[in-house]
Amino acid sequence: MTKNTVIGIDLAKSSFAVVVLEQGGREHSKKTFRREGLKRFLIRQQPSTVALEACGSAHYWGRFLESHGHQAVLLPPQHVKGYLRGQKNDYNDARAIAEACLHGAIRPVRIKSQEQQDEQAFHAIRTQIQNDSTRLVNQMRGLLAEQGLSVPRTVASFCKRVPELLEDAQNGLSGRFRELLNRQLQRLYELRGELAWYDERIQHQARTDDTCRRLKAVPGMGPIVASSLKSWMGDGRQFSRGRDASAALGLVPRQYSTGGKQSLYGITKRGDKHVRALVVHGARALLRVAHTRNDRLSQWALAIKQRRGQNRAVVALANKLVRIGWVIIARQESYQPTPSA
């Protein structure tokens, strides 16, 4: 193989199809490997460009390839699909990945570090615990409603109201239902205790991590938003400007223009929906108190709210917060609020 060789790998759980292309696009070889066999094959090769789809295990393989001298290129799957020729199978998929890399027109995905993946796993587990708590409360509220009892919808109110129902002997609940309700309440206590541990770790990170401290100084960014945005963006160097970061998070208008006529619609909603939701919630919280603030960012948001309405102002403010966050992360700067004129 030459130094201009491109190796395309179709990743899977246990069987990996590999297609090797030379610089002119001519197929050099193709073969299928198991996991350990693929590692031995890659270690034996001279430093080459190895193309992968940015799927679940791609960041692990990207770090493995870079540690053995290869250049790992992670390509978005939706852009690789256009290079697929013939019927879909593992070899054709691997060849499409290699040809997409050889073409060089697709912007690759930046490889995540182990620390970045750990932070994303932390937030994913915390979100799952929150969802489990909400799901449990909603289920028990529905079952209690069938018994003719009304319970507030928030988790805190549920934990306060249910012990009162268990102690009330005149509300008509049977002994079996009381036992079930008590077991679910104990399970909810465990979930809330687990969630409190995650929240304490986020607060600790917000106090000790320099990037999170600088992000937290931005209005609308609390510890959770700052930690989530940092874990999603990494060092921010994969974006050349703040608008690219907000576009990757899906906070820019969707465009369908033709014949010189510009048509803009709602936001694209690309990227990580959880991080986008947190930033939007932070923007909504800031807009709610913007009338009490005298900085330029708050007055700018209020002006948009007056012209375009509440929801558009929230999204525009979220877009602005991501841009500010990119400057803080990528350029290592601190937020300096500007007083309104």
PDB file of N, CA, C and O in Angstrom, residues 66-140:
ATOM      1  N   GLU A  66      -5.605   6.574  15.669  1.00  0.00           N
ATOM      2  CA  GLU A  66      -4.628   7.637  15.858  1.00  0.00           C
ATOM      3  C   GLU A  66      -3.474   7.191  16.747  1.00  0.00           C
ATOM      4  O   GLU A  66      -2.336   7.630  16.562  1.00  0.00           O
ATOM      5  N   SER A  67      -3.748   6.307  17.697  1.00  0.00           N
ATOM      6  CA  SER A  67      -2.678   5.814  18.564  1.00  0.00           C
ATOM      7  C   SER A  67      -1.696   4.920  17.819  1.00  0.00           C
ATOM      8  O   SER A  67      -0.583   4.691  18.317  1.00  0.00           O
ATOM      9  N   HIS A  68      -2.087   4.409  16.638  1.00  0.00           N
ATOM     10  CA  HIS A  68      -1.201   3.559  15.841  1.00  0.00           C
ATOM     11  C   HIS A  68      -0.752   4.253  14.555  1.00  0.00           C
ATOM     12  O   HIS A  68      -0.359   3.586  13.592  1.00  0.00           O
ATOM     13  N   GLY A  69      -0.815   5.582  14.530  1.00  0.00           N
ATOM     14  CA  GLY A  69      -0.219   6.346  13.432  1.00  0.00           C
ATOM     15  C   GLY A  69      -1.108   6.602  12.240  1.00  0.00           C
ATOM     16  O   GLY A  69      -0.662   7.240  11.279  1.00  0.00           O
ATOM     17  N   HIS A  70      -2.338   6.138  12.245  1.00  0.00           N
ATOM     18  CA  HIS A  70      -3.228   6.371  11.110  1.00  0.00           C
ATOM     19  C   HIS A  70      -3.960   7.709  11.264  1.00  0.00           C
ATOM     20  O   HIS A  70      -4.065   8.273  12.366  1.00  0.00           O
ATOM     21  N   GLN A  71      -4.478   8.205  10.155  1.00  0.00           N
ATOM     22  CA  GLN A  71      -5.341   9.381  10.172  1.00  0.00           C
ATOM     23  C   GLN A  71      -6.786   8.907  10.092  1.00  0.00           C
ATOM     24  O   GLN A  71      -7.225   8.404   9.063  1.00  0.00           O
ATOM     25  N   ALA A  72      -7.522   9.058  11.169  1.00  0.00           N
ATOM     26  CA  ALA A  72      -8.915   8.616  11.228  1.00  0.00           C
ATOM     27  C   ALA A  72      -9.827   9.740  10.750  1.00  0.00           C
ATOM     28  O   ALA A  72      -9.698  10.879  11.199  1.00  0.00           O
ATOM     29  N   VAL A  73     -10.734   9.407   9.830  1.00  0.00           N
ATOM     30  CA  VAL A  73     -11.695  10.375   9.292  1.00  0.00           C
ATOM     31  C   VAL A  73     -13.089   9.833   9.564  1.00  0.00           C
ATOM     32  O   VAL A  73     -13.481   8.794   9.025  1.00  0.00           O
ATOM     33  N   LEU A  74     -13.849  10.531  10.393  1.00  0.00           N
ATOM     34  CA  LEU A  74     -15.221  10.141  10.722  1.00  0.00           C
ATOM     35  C   LEU A  74     -16.181  10.971   9.881  1.00  0.00           C
ATOM     36  O   LEU A  74     -16.164  12.204   9.950  1.00  0.00           O
ATOM     37  N   LEU A  75     -16.998  10.287   9.079  1.00  0.00           N
ATOM     38  CA  LEU A  75     -17.897  10.965   8.159  1.00  0.00           C
ATOM     39  C   LEU A  75     -19.354  10.817   8.602  1.00  0.00           C
ATOM     40  O   LEU A  75     -19.751   9.738   9.053  1.00  0.00           O
ATOM     41  N   PRO A  76     -20.163  11.872   8.484  1.00  0.00           N
ATOM     42  CA  PRO A  76     -21.588  11.766   8.838  1.00  0.00           C
ATOM     43  C   PRO A  76     -22.301  10.755   7.949  1.00  0.00           C
ATOM     44  O   PRO A  76     -22.181  10.805   6.722  1.00  0.00           O
ATOM     45  N   PRO A  77     -23.033   9.809   8.514  1.00  0.00           N
ATOM     46  CA  PRO A  77     -23.672   8.761   7.699  1.00  0.00           C
ATOM     47  C   PRO A  77     -24.635   9.296   6.653  1.00  0.00           C
ATOM     48  O   PRO A  77     -24.732   8.732   5.558  1.00  0.00           O
ATOM     49  N   GLN A  78     -25.352  10.398   6.955  1.00  0.00           N
ATOM     50  CA  GLN A  78     -26.337  10.899   5.997  1.00  0.00           C
ATOM     51  C   GLN A  78     -25.679  11.428   4.727  1.00  0.00           C
ATOM     52  O   GLN A  78     -26.308  11.460   3.666  1.00  0.00           O
ATOM     53  N   HIS A  79     -24.398  11.835   4.809  1.00  0.00           N
ATOM     54  CA  HIS A  79     -23.702  12.322   3.620  1.00  0.00           C
ATOM     55  C   HIS A  79     -23.009  11.197   2.858  1.00  0.00           C
ATOM     56  O   HIS A  79     -22.753  11.324   1.662  1.00  0.00           O
ATOM     57  N   VAL A  80     -22.700  10.102   3.551  1.00  0.00           N
ATOM     58  CA  VAL A  80     -22.055   8.965   2.893  1.00  0.00           C
ATOM     59  C   VAL A  80     -23.044   8.218   2.004  1.00  0.00           C
ATOM     60  O   VAL A  80     -22.658   7.631   0.981  1.00  0.00           O
ATOM     61  N   LYS A  81     -24.308   8.246   2.348  1.00  0.00           N
ATOM     62  CA  LYS A  81     -25.317   7.469   1.635  1.00  0.00           C
ATOM     63  C   LYS A  81     -25.356   7.806   0.144  1.00  0.00           C
ATOM     64  O   LYS A  81     -25.632   6.952  -0.686  1.00  0.00           O
ATOM     65  N   GLY A  82     -25.059   9.042  -0.221  1.00  0.00           N
ATOM     66  CA  GLY A  82     -25.074   9.428  -1.628  1.00  0.00           C
ATOM     67  C   GLY A  82     -23.991   8.760  -2.459  1.00  0.00           C
ATOM     68  O   GLY A  82     -24.079   8.766  -3.692  1.00  0.00           O
ATOM     69  N   TYR A  83     -22.974   8.193  -1.822  1.00  0.00           N
ATOM     70  CA  TYR A  83     -21.890   7.536  -2.549  1.00  0.00           C
ATOM     71  C   TYR A  83     -22.123   6.038  -2.721  1.00  0.00           C
ATOM     72  O   TYR A  83     -21.303   5.358  -3.346  1.00  0.00           O
ATOM     73  N   LEU A  84     -23.219   5.526  -2.168  1.00  0.00           N
ATOM     74  CA  LEU A  84     -23.494   4.098  -2.260  1.00  0.00           C
ATOM     75  C   LEU A  84     -23.935   3.733  -3.674  1.00  0.00           C
ATOM     76  O   LEU A  84     -24.832   4.352  -4.236  1.00  0.00           O
ATOM     77  N   ARG A  85     -23.313   2.708  -4.249  1.00  0.00           N
ATOM     78  CA  ARG A  85     -23.654   2.225  -5.586  1.00  0.00           C
ATOM     79  C   ARG A  85     -24.059   0.759  -5.509  1.00  0.00           C
ATOM     80  O   ARG A  85     -23.476  -0.025  -4.773  1.00  0.00           O
ATOM     81  N   GLY A  86     -25.063   0.406  -6.312  1.00  0.00           N
ATOM     82  CA  GLY A  86     -25.517  -0.975  -6.332  1.00  0.00           C
ATOM     83  C   GLY A  86     -26.350  -1.297  -5.100  1.00  0.00           C
ATOM     84  O   GLY A  86     -26.871  -0.417  -4.411  1.00  0.00           O
ATOM     85  N   GLN A  87     -26.479  -2.584  -4.822  1.00  0.00           N
ATOM     86  CA  GLN A  87     -27.264  -3.028  -3.680  1.00  0.00           C
ATOM     87  C   GLN A  87     -26.521  -2.739  -2.374  1.00  0.00           C
ATOM     88  O   GLN A  87     -25.294  -2.625  -2.347  1.00  0.00           O
ATOM     89  N   LYS A  88     -27.284  -2.615  -1.303  1.00  0.00           N
ATOM     90  CA  LYS A  88     -26.663  -2.334  -0.008  1.00  0.00           C
ATOM     91  C   LYS A  88     -26.150  -3.628   0.611  1.00  0.00           C
ATOM     92  O   LYS A  88     -26.918  -4.552   0.866  1.00  0.00           O
ATOM     93  N   ASN A  89     -24.856  -3.690   0.836  1.00  0.00           N
ATOM     94  CA  ASN A  89     -24.238  -4.758   1.609  1.00  0.00           C
ATOM     95  C   ASN A  89     -23.006  -4.188   2.285  1.00  0.00           C
ATOM     96  O   ASN A  89     -22.654  -3.012   2.084  1.00  0.00           O
ATOM     97  N   ASP A  90     -22.340  -4.996   3.077  1.00  0.00           N
ATOM     98  CA  ASP A  90     -21.235  -4.472   3.879  1.00  0.00           C
ATOM     99  C   ASP A  90     -20.095  -3.958   3.017  1.00  0.00           C
ATOM    100  O   ASP A  90     -19.505  -2.906   3.311  1.00  0.00           O
ATOM    101  N   TYR A  91     -19.765  -4.686   1.933  1.00  0.00           N
ATOM    102  CA  TYR A  91     -18.654  -4.241   1.086  1.00  0.00           C
ATOM    103  C   TYR A  91     -19.003  -2.950   0.350  1.00  0.00           C
ATOM    104  O   TYR A  91     -18.167  -2.040   0.240  1.00  0.00           O
ATOM    105  N   ASN A  92     -20.219  -2.850  -0.154  1.00  0.00           N
ATOM    106  CA  ASN A  92     -20.613  -1.618  -0.842  1.00  0.00           C
ATOM    107  C   ASN A  92     -20.656  -0.439   0.123  1.00  0.00           C
ATOM    108  O   ASN A  92     -20.326   0.699  -0.245  1.00  0.00           O
ATOM    109  N   ASP A  93     -21.069  -0.686   1.354  1.00  0.00           N
ATOM    110  CA  ASP A  93     -21.051   0.378   2.357  1.00  0.00           C
ATOM    111  C   ASP A  93     -19.623   0.835   2.643  1.00  0.00           C
ATOM    112  O   ASP A  93     -19.343   2.034   2.738  1.00  0.00           O
ATOM    113  N   ALA A  94     -18.698  -0.120   2.807  1.00  0.00           N
ATOM    114  CA  ALA A  94     -17.302   0.234   3.077  1.00  0.00           C
ATOM    115  C   ALA A  94     -16.691   0.988   1.902  1.00  0.00           C
ATOM    116  O   ALA A  94     -15.930   1.948   2.088  1.00  0.00           O
ATOM    117  N   ARG A  95     -17.036   0.570   0.670  1.00  0.00           N
ATOM    118  CA  ARG A  95     -16.514   1.272  -0.505  1.00  0.00           C
ATOM    119  C   ARG A  95     -17.077   2.690  -0.581  1.00  0.00           C
ATOM    120  O   ARG A  95     -16.360   3.632  -0.932  1.00  0.00           O
ATOM    121  N   ALA A  96     -18.365   2.862  -0.256  1.00  0.00           N
ATOM    122  CA  ALA A  96     -18.963   4.199  -0.274  1.00  0.00           C
ATOM    123  C   ALA A  96     -18.265   5.102   0.741  1.00  0.00           C
ATOM    124  O   ALA A  96     -18.028   6.288   0.474  1.00  0.00           O
ATOM    125  N   ILE A  97     -17.934   4.562   1.910  1.00  0.00           N
ATOM    126  CA  ILE A  97     -17.237   5.349   2.925  1.00  0.00           C
ATOM    127  C   ILE A  97     -15.858   5.770   2.423  1.00  0.00           C
ATOM    128  O   ILE A  97     -15.444   6.931   2.578  1.00  0.00           O
ATOM    129  N   ALA A  98     -15.140   4.835   1.791  1.00  0.00           N
ATOM    130  CA  ALA A  98     -13.803   5.151   1.280  1.00  0.00           C
ATOM    131  C   ALA A  98     -13.883   6.178   0.151  1.00  0.00           C
ATOM    132  O   ALA A  98     -13.062   7.110   0.081  1.00  0.00           O
ATOM    133  N   GLU A  99     -14.858   6.046  -0.757  1.00  0.00           N
ATOM    134  CA  GLU A  99     -14.985   7.001  -1.852  1.00  0.00           C
ATOM    135  C   GLU A  99     -15.377   8.389  -1.351  1.00  0.00           C
ATOM    136  O   GLU A  99     -14.914   9.403  -1.877  1.00  0.00           O
ATOM    137  N   ALA A 100     -16.255   8.437  -0.324  1.00  0.00           N
ATOM    138  CA  ALA A 100     -16.620   9.728   0.239  1.00  0.00           C
ATOM    139  C   ALA A 100     -15.405  10.419   0.851  1.00  0.00           C
ATOM    140  O   ALA A 100     -15.237  11.641   0.722  1.00  0.00           O
ATOM    141  N   CYS A 101     -14.546   9.646   1.509  1.00  0.00           N
ATOM    142  CA  CYS A 101     -13.328  10.215   2.072  1.00  0.00           C
ATOM    143  C   CYS A 101     -12.368  10.643   0.972  1.00  0.00           C
ATOM    144  O   CYS A 101     -11.731  11.695   1.054  1.00  0.00           O
ATOM    145  N   LEU A 102     -12.275   9.826  -0.080  1.00  0.00           N
ATOM    146  CA  LEU A 102     -11.374  10.136  -1.187  1.00  0.00           C
ATOM    147  C   LEU A 102     -11.806  11.402  -1.919  1.00  0.00           C
ATOM    148  O   LEU A 102     -10.974  12.186  -2.391  1.00  0.00           O
ATOM    149  N   HIS A 103     -13.120  11.617  -1.983  1.00  0.00           N
ATOM    150  CA  HIS A 103     -13.641  12.816  -2.644  1.00  0.00           C
ATOM    151  C   HIS A 103     -13.252  14.073  -1.885  1.00  0.00           C
ATOM    152  O   HIS A 103     -12.940  15.109  -2.471  1.00  0.00           O
ATOM    153  N   GLY A 104     -13.281  13.998  -0.548  1.00  0.00           N
ATOM    154  CA  GLY A 104     -12.786  15.091   0.279  1.00  0.00           C
ATOM    155  C   GLY A 104     -13.714  16.271   0.437  1.00  0.00           C
ATOM    156  O   GLY A 104     -13.286  17.323   0.935  1.00  0.00           O
ATOM    157  N   ALA A 105     -14.981  16.159   0.016  1.00  0.00           N
ATOM    158  CA  ALA A 105     -15.897  17.291   0.093  1.00  0.00           C
ATOM    159  C   ALA A 105     -16.758  17.289   1.353  1.00  0.00           C
ATOM    160  O   ALA A 105     -17.468  18.268   1.605  1.00  0.00           O
ATOM    161  N   ILE A 106     -16.716  16.212   2.133  1.00  0.00           N
ATOM    162  CA  ILE A 106     -17.554  16.101   3.318  1.00  0.00           C
ATOM    163  C   ILE A 106     -16.746  16.526   4.547  1.00  0.00           C
ATOM    164  O   ILE A 106     -15.620  16.056   4.747  1.00  0.00           O
ATOM    165  N   ARG A 107     -17.334  17.395   5.354  1.00  0.00           N
ATOM    166  CA  ARG A 107     -16.660  17.821   6.572  1.00  0.00           C
ATOM    167  C   ARG A 107     -16.687  16.674   7.586  1.00  0.00           C
ATOM    168  O   ARG A 107     -17.750  16.184   7.960  1.00  0.00           O
ATOM    169  N   PRO A 108     -15.516  16.240   8.055  1.00  0.00           N
ATOM    170  CA  PRO A 108     -15.495  15.108   8.998  1.00  0.00           C
ATOM    171  C   PRO A 108     -15.954  15.522  10.391  1.00  0.00           C
ATOM    172  O   PRO A 108     -15.955  16.704  10.750  1.00  0.00           O
ATOM    173  N   VAL A 109     -16.340  14.521  11.167  1.00  0.00           N
ATOM    174  CA  VAL A 109     -16.725  14.714  12.558  1.00  0.00           C
ATOM    175  C   VAL A 109     -15.476  14.624  13.428  1.00  0.00           C
ATOM    176  O   VAL A 109     -14.636  13.734  13.237  1.00  0.00           O
ATOM    177  N   ARG A 110     -15.345  15.555  14.353  1.00  0.00           N
ATOM    178  CA  ARG A 110     -14.172  15.557  15.228  1.00  0.00           C
ATOM    179  C   ARG A 110     -14.255  14.386  16.208  1.00  0.00           C
ATOM    180  O   ARG A 110     -15.314  14.112  16.779  1.00  0.00           O
ATOM    181  N   ILE A 111     -13.147  13.699  16.413  1.00  0.00           N
ATOM    182  CA  ILE A 111     -13.111  12.551  17.310  1.00  0.00           C
ATOM    183  C   ILE A 111     -13.207  13.023  18.752  1.00  0.00           C
ATOM    184  O   ILE A 111     -12.473  13.915  19.183  1.00  0.00           O
ATOM    185  N   LYS A 112     -14.101  12.414  19.498  1.00  0.00           N
ATOM    186  CA  LYS A 112     -14.292  12.782  20.897  1.00  0.00           C
ATOM    187  C   LYS A 112     -13.232  12.108  21.770  1.00  0.00           C
ATOM    188  O   LYS A 112     -12.869  10.950  21.544  1.00  0.00           O
ATOM    189  N   SER A 113     -12.784  12.835  22.767  1.00  0.00           N
ATOM    190  CA  SER A 113     -11.850  12.264  23.725  1.00  0.00           C
ATOM    191  C   SER A 113     -12.585  11.365  24.713  1.00  0.00           C
ATOM    192  O   SER A 113     -13.817  11.385  24.808  1.00  0.00           O
ATOM    193  N   GLN A 114     -11.826  10.592  25.461  1.00  0.00           N
ATOM    194  CA  GLN A 114     -12.435   9.727  26.470  1.00  0.00           C
ATOM    195  C   GLN A 114     -13.151  10.552  27.533  1.00  0.00           C
ATOM    196  O   GLN A 114     -14.245  10.201  27.992  1.00  0.00           O
ATOM    197  N   GLU A 115     -12.551  11.675  27.930  1.00  0.00           N
ATOM    198  CA  GLU A 115     -13.183  12.541  28.932  1.00  0.00           C
ATOM    199  C   GLU A 115     -14.500  13.110  28.409  1.00  0.00           C
ATOM    200  O   GLU A 115     -15.494  13.183  29.151  1.00  0.00           O
ATOM    201  N   GLN A 116     -14.512  13.505  27.143  1.00  0.00           N
ATOM    202  CA  GLN A 116     -15.735  14.061  26.576  1.00  0.00           C
ATOM    203  C   GLN A 116     -16.843  13.020  26.528  1.00  0.00           C
ATOM    204  O   GLN A 116     -18.000  13.313  26.835  1.00  0.00           O
ATOM    205  N   GLN A 117     -16.510  11.788  26.166  1.00  0.00           N
ATOM    206  CA  GLN A 117     -17.517  10.734  26.148  1.00  0.00           C
ATOM    207  C   GLN A 117     -17.998  10.392  27.560  1.00  0.00           C
ATOM    208  O   GLN A 117     -19.182  10.081  27.750  1.00  0.00           O
ATOM    209  N   ASP A 118     -17.092  10.463  28.538  1.00  0.00           N
ATOM    210  CA  ASP A 118     -17.500  10.211  29.921  1.00  0.00           C
ATOM    211  C   ASP A 118     -18.510  11.265  30.388  1.00  0.00           C
ATOM    212  O   ASP A 118     -19.499  10.942  31.059  1.00  0.00           O
ATOM    213  N   GLU A 119     -18.280  12.529  30.035  1.00  0.00           N
ATOM    214  CA  GLU A 119     -19.208  13.586  30.431  1.00  0.00           C
ATOM    215  C   GLU A 119     -20.561  13.405  29.756  1.00  0.00           C
ATOM    216  O   GLU A 119     -21.615  13.615  30.378  1.00  0.00           O
ATOM    217  N   GLN A 120     -20.549  12.997  28.493  1.00  0.00           N
ATOM    218  CA  GLN A 120     -21.817  12.776  27.808  1.00  0.00           C
ATOM    219  C   GLN A 120     -22.564  11.587  28.406  1.00  0.00           C
ATOM    220  O   GLN A 120     -23.799  11.610  28.518  1.00  0.00           O
ATOM    221  N   ALA A 121     -21.831  10.548  28.798  1.00  0.00           N
ATOM    222  CA  ALA A 121     -22.474   9.412  29.454  1.00  0.00           C
ATOM    223  C   ALA A 121     -23.074   9.836  30.789  1.00  0.00           C
ATOM    224  O   ALA A 121     -24.174   9.393  31.166  1.00  0.00           O
ATOM    225  N   PHE A 122     -22.373  10.701  31.516  1.00  0.00           N
ATOM    226  CA  PHE A 122     -22.876  11.210  32.791  1.00  0.00           C
ATOM    227  C   PHE A 122     -24.229  11.900  32.594  1.00  0.00           C
ATOM    228  O   PHE A 122     -25.202  11.634  33.313  1.00  0.00           O
ATOM    229  N   HIS A 123     -24.321  12.795  31.616  1.00  0.00           N
ATOM    230  CA  HIS A 123     -25.565  13.535  31.388  1.00  0.00           C
ATOM    231  C   HIS A 123     -26.659  12.626  30.826  1.00  0.00           C
ATOM    232  O   HIS A 123     -27.845  12.828  31.120  1.00  0.00           O
ATOM    233  N   ALA A 124     -26.284  11.632  30.034  1.00  0.00           N
ATOM    234  CA  ALA A 124     -27.294  10.709  29.514  1.00  0.00           C
ATOM    235  C   ALA A 124     -27.927   9.896  30.640  1.00  0.00           C
ATOM    236  O   ALA A 124     -29.150   9.693  30.665  1.00  0.00           O
ATOM    237  N   ILE A 125     -27.111   9.427  31.593  1.00  0.00           N
ATOM    238  CA  ILE A 125     -27.645   8.657  32.715  1.00  0.00           C
ATOM    239  C   ILE A 125     -28.504   9.551  33.602  1.00  0.00           C
ATOM    240  O   ILE A 125     -29.577   9.143  34.067  1.00  0.00           O
ATOM    241  N   ARG A 126     -28.051  10.777  33.848  1.00  0.00           N
ATOM    242  CA  ARG A 126     -28.843  11.698  34.672  1.00  0.00           C
ATOM    243  C   ARG A 126     -30.197  11.975  34.028  1.00  0.00           C
ATOM    244  O   ARG A 126     -31.228  12.003  34.714  1.00  0.00           O
ATOM    245  N   THR A 127     -30.219  12.170  32.726  1.00  0.00           N
ATOM    246  CA  THR A 127     -31.480  12.411  32.034  1.00  0.00           C
ATOM    247  C   THR A 127     -32.402  11.207  32.139  1.00  0.00           C
ATOM    248  O   THR A 127     -33.619  11.345  32.318  1.00  0.00           O
ATOM    249  N   GLN A 128     -31.835  10.006  32.048  1.00  0.00           N
ATOM    250  CA  GLN A 128     -32.645   8.795  32.170  1.00  0.00           C
ATOM    251  C   GLN A 128     -33.263   8.682  33.559  1.00  0.00           C
ATOM    252  O   GLN A 128     -34.427   8.278  33.708  1.00  0.00           O
ATOM    253  N   ILE A 129     -32.511   9.054  34.589  1.00  0.00           N
ATOM    254  CA  ILE A 129     -33.056   9.015  35.950  1.00  0.00           C
ATOM    255  C   ILE A 129     -34.199  10.016  36.086  1.00  0.00           C
ATOM    256  O   ILE A 129     -35.236   9.728  36.698  1.00  0.00           O
ATOM    257  N   GLN A 130     -34.039  11.209  35.515  1.00  0.00           N
ATOM    258  CA  GLN A 130     -35.117  12.193  35.530  1.00  0.00           C
ATOM    259  C   GLN A 130     -36.365  11.660  34.834  1.00  0.00           C
ATOM    260  O   GLN A 130     -37.492  11.809  35.338  1.00  0.00           O
ATOM    261  N   ASN A 131     -36.165  11.040  33.672  1.00  0.00           N
ATOM    262  CA  ASN A 131     -37.308  10.501  32.928  1.00  0.00           C
ATOM    263  C   ASN A 131     -38.000   9.381  33.698  1.00  0.00           C
ATOM    264  O   ASN A 131     -39.240   9.282  33.689  1.00  0.00           O
ATOM    265  N   ASP A 132     -37.206   8.537  34.367  1.00  0.00           N
ATOM    266  CA  ASP A 132     -37.811   7.455  35.165  1.00  0.00           C
ATOM    267  C   ASP A 132     -38.652   8.019  36.307  1.00  0.00           C
ATOM    268  O   ASP A 132     -39.736   7.498  36.609  1.00  0.00           O
ATOM    269  N   SER A 133     -38.162   9.072  36.939  1.00  0.00           N
ATOM    270  CA  SER A 133     -38.926   9.687  38.031  1.00  0.00           C
ATOM    271  C   SER A 133     -40.237  10.264  37.514  1.00  0.00           C
ATOM    272  O   SER A 133     -41.304  10.052  38.116  1.00  0.00           O
ATOM    273  N   THR A 134     -40.169  10.982  36.408  1.00  0.00           N
ATOM    274  CA  THR A 134     -41.380  11.577  35.843  1.00  0.00           C
ATOM    275  C   THR A 134     -42.360  10.502  35.399  1.00  0.00           C
ATOM    276  O   THR A 134     -43.575  10.611  35.626  1.00  0.00           O
ATOM    277  N   ARG A 135     -41.833   9.438  34.789  1.00  0.00           N
ATOM    278  CA  ARG A 135     -42.698   8.360  34.311  1.00  0.00           C
ATOM    279  C   ARG A 135     -43.391   7.664  35.490  1.00  0.00           C
ATOM    280  O   ARG A 135     -44.596   7.347  35.413  1.00  0.00           O
ATOM    281  N   LEU A 136     -42.670   7.442  36.572  1.00  0.00           N
ATOM    282  CA  LEU A 136     -43.253   6.781  37.744  1.00  0.00           C
ATOM    283  C   LEU A 136     -44.356   7.637  38.358  1.00  0.00           C
ATOM    284  O   LEU A 136     -45.435   7.137  38.708  1.00  0.00           O
ATOM    285  N   VAL A 137     -44.101   8.948  38.490  1.00  0.00           N
ATOM    286  CA  VAL A 137     -45.100   9.845  39.072  1.00  0.00           C
ATOM    287  C   VAL A 137     -46.351   9.896  38.208  1.00  0.00           C
ATOM    288  O   VAL A 137     -47.487   9.836  38.715  1.00  0.00           O
ATOM    289  N   ASN A 138     -46.171   9.993  36.900  1.00  0.00           N
ATOM    290  CA  ASN A 138     -47.337  10.067  36.010  1.00  0.00           C
ATOM    291  C   ASN A 138     -48.172   8.785  36.069  1.00  0.00           C
ATOM    292  O   ASN A 138     -49.410   8.826  36.041  1.00  0.00           O
ATOM    293  N   GLN A 139     -47.494   7.644  36.139  1.00  0.00           N
ATOM    294  CA  GLN A 139     -48.229   6.383  36.219  1.00  0.00           C
ATOM    295  C   GLN A 139     -49.046   6.294  37.502  1.00  0.00           C
ATOM    296  O   GLN A 139     -50.230   5.932  37.486  1.00  0.00           O
ATOM    297  N   MET A 140     -48.434   6.637  38.624  1.00  0.00           N
ATOM    298  CA  MET A 140     -49.143   6.546  39.894  1.00  0.00           C
ATOM    299  C   MET A 140     -50.240   7.596  40.008  1.00  0.00           C
ATOM    300  O   MET A 140     -51.283   7.351  40.624  1.00  0.00           O
TER     301      MET A 140
END
